[in-house]
CSV table of C-alpha atoms in Angstrom, one decimal:
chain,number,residue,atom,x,y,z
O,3,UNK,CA,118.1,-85.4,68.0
O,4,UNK,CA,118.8,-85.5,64.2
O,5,UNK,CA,122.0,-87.3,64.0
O,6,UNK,CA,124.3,-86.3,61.3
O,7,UNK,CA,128.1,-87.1,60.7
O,8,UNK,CA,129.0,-83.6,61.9
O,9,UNK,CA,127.2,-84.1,65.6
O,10,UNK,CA,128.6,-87.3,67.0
O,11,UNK,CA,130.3,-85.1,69.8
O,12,UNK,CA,126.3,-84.0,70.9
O,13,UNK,CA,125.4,-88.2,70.4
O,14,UNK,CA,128.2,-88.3,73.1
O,15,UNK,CA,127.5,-86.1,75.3
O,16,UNK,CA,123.7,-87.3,75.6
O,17,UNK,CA,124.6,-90.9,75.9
O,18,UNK,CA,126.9,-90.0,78.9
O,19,UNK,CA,124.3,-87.7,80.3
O,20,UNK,CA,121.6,-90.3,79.9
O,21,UNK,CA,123.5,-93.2,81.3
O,22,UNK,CA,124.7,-90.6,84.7
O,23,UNK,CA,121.5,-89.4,85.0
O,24,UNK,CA,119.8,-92.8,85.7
O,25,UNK,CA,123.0,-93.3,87.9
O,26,UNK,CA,124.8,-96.2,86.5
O,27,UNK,CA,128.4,-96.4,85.7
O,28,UNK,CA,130.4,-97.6,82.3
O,29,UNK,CA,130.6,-101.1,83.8
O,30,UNK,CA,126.9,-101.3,84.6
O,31,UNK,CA,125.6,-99.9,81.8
O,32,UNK,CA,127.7,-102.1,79.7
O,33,UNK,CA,126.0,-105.6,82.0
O,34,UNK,CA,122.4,-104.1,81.1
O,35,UNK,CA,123.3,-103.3,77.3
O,36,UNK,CA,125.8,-107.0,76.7
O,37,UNK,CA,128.7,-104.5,75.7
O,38,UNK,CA,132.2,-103.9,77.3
O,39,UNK,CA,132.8,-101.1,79.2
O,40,UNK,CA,135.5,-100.0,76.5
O,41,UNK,CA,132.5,-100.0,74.3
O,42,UNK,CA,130.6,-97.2,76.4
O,43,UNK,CA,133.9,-95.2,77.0
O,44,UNK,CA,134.0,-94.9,72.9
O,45,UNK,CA,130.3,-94.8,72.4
O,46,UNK,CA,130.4,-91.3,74.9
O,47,UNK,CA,133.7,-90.3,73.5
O,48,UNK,CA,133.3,-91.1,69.2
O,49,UNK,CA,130.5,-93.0,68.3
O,50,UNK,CA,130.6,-91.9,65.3
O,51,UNK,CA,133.3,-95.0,65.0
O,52,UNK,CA,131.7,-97.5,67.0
O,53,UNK,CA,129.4,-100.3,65.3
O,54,UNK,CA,126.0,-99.4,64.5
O,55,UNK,CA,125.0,-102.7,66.2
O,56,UNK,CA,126.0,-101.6,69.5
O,57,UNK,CA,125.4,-98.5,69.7
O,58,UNK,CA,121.7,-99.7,69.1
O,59,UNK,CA,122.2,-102.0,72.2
O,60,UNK,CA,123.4,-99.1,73.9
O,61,UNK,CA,120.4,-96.8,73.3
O,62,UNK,CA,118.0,-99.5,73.8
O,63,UNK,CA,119.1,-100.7,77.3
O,64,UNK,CA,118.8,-96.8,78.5
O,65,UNK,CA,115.4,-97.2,77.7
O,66,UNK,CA,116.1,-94.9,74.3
O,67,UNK,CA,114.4,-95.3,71.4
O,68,UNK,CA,116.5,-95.0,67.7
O,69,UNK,CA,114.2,-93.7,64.5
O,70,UNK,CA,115.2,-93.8,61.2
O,71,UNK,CA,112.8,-91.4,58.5
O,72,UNK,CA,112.7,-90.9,55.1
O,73,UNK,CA,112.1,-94.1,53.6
O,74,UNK,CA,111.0,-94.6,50.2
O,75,UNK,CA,109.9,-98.1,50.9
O,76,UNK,CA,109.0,-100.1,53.4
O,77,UNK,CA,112.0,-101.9,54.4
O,78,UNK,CA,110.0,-105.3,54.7
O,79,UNK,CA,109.3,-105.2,50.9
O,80,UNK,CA,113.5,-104.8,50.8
O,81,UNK,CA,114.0,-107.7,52.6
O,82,UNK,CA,111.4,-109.3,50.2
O,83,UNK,CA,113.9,-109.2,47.5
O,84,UNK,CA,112.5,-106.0,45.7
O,85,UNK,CA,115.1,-103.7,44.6
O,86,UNK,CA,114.8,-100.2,45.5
């Protein structure tokens, strides 16, 4: 999925369907991921709100993985102190 700011409502819908289809509920998914269960009822209704931080919790304890392309640098030489 290419996530833009105009298709949180499909980021929604496939964290729901993810999280149903490996059977779990909100409160479950929240004990494997170290979120509330308020957190996965936003995260499947506006993500596009919720905190960056979780929501990469969230992917990675469905067994998701999260990509971000386009670079123009490394972002180990950013954290280096080299400006971009």
């Amino acid at each position: 999925m290419n996530l833009t700011p105009t298709n949180s409502a499909q980021l929604a819908q496939a964290l729901a369907t993810e999280r149903k289809r490996q059977g779990m509920t909100r409160s479950q998914t929240a004990a494997v991921c170290n979120v509330s269960p308020s957190f996965i009822r936003d995260a499947e209704s506006h993500p596009e709100s919720c905190s960056l931080q979780k929501l990469v919790l969230l992917v990675c304890g469905l067994g998701l993985t999260l990509n971000i392309e386009g670079w123009s640098k490394s972002p180990a030489n950013n954290e280096q102190g080299e400006s971009a």
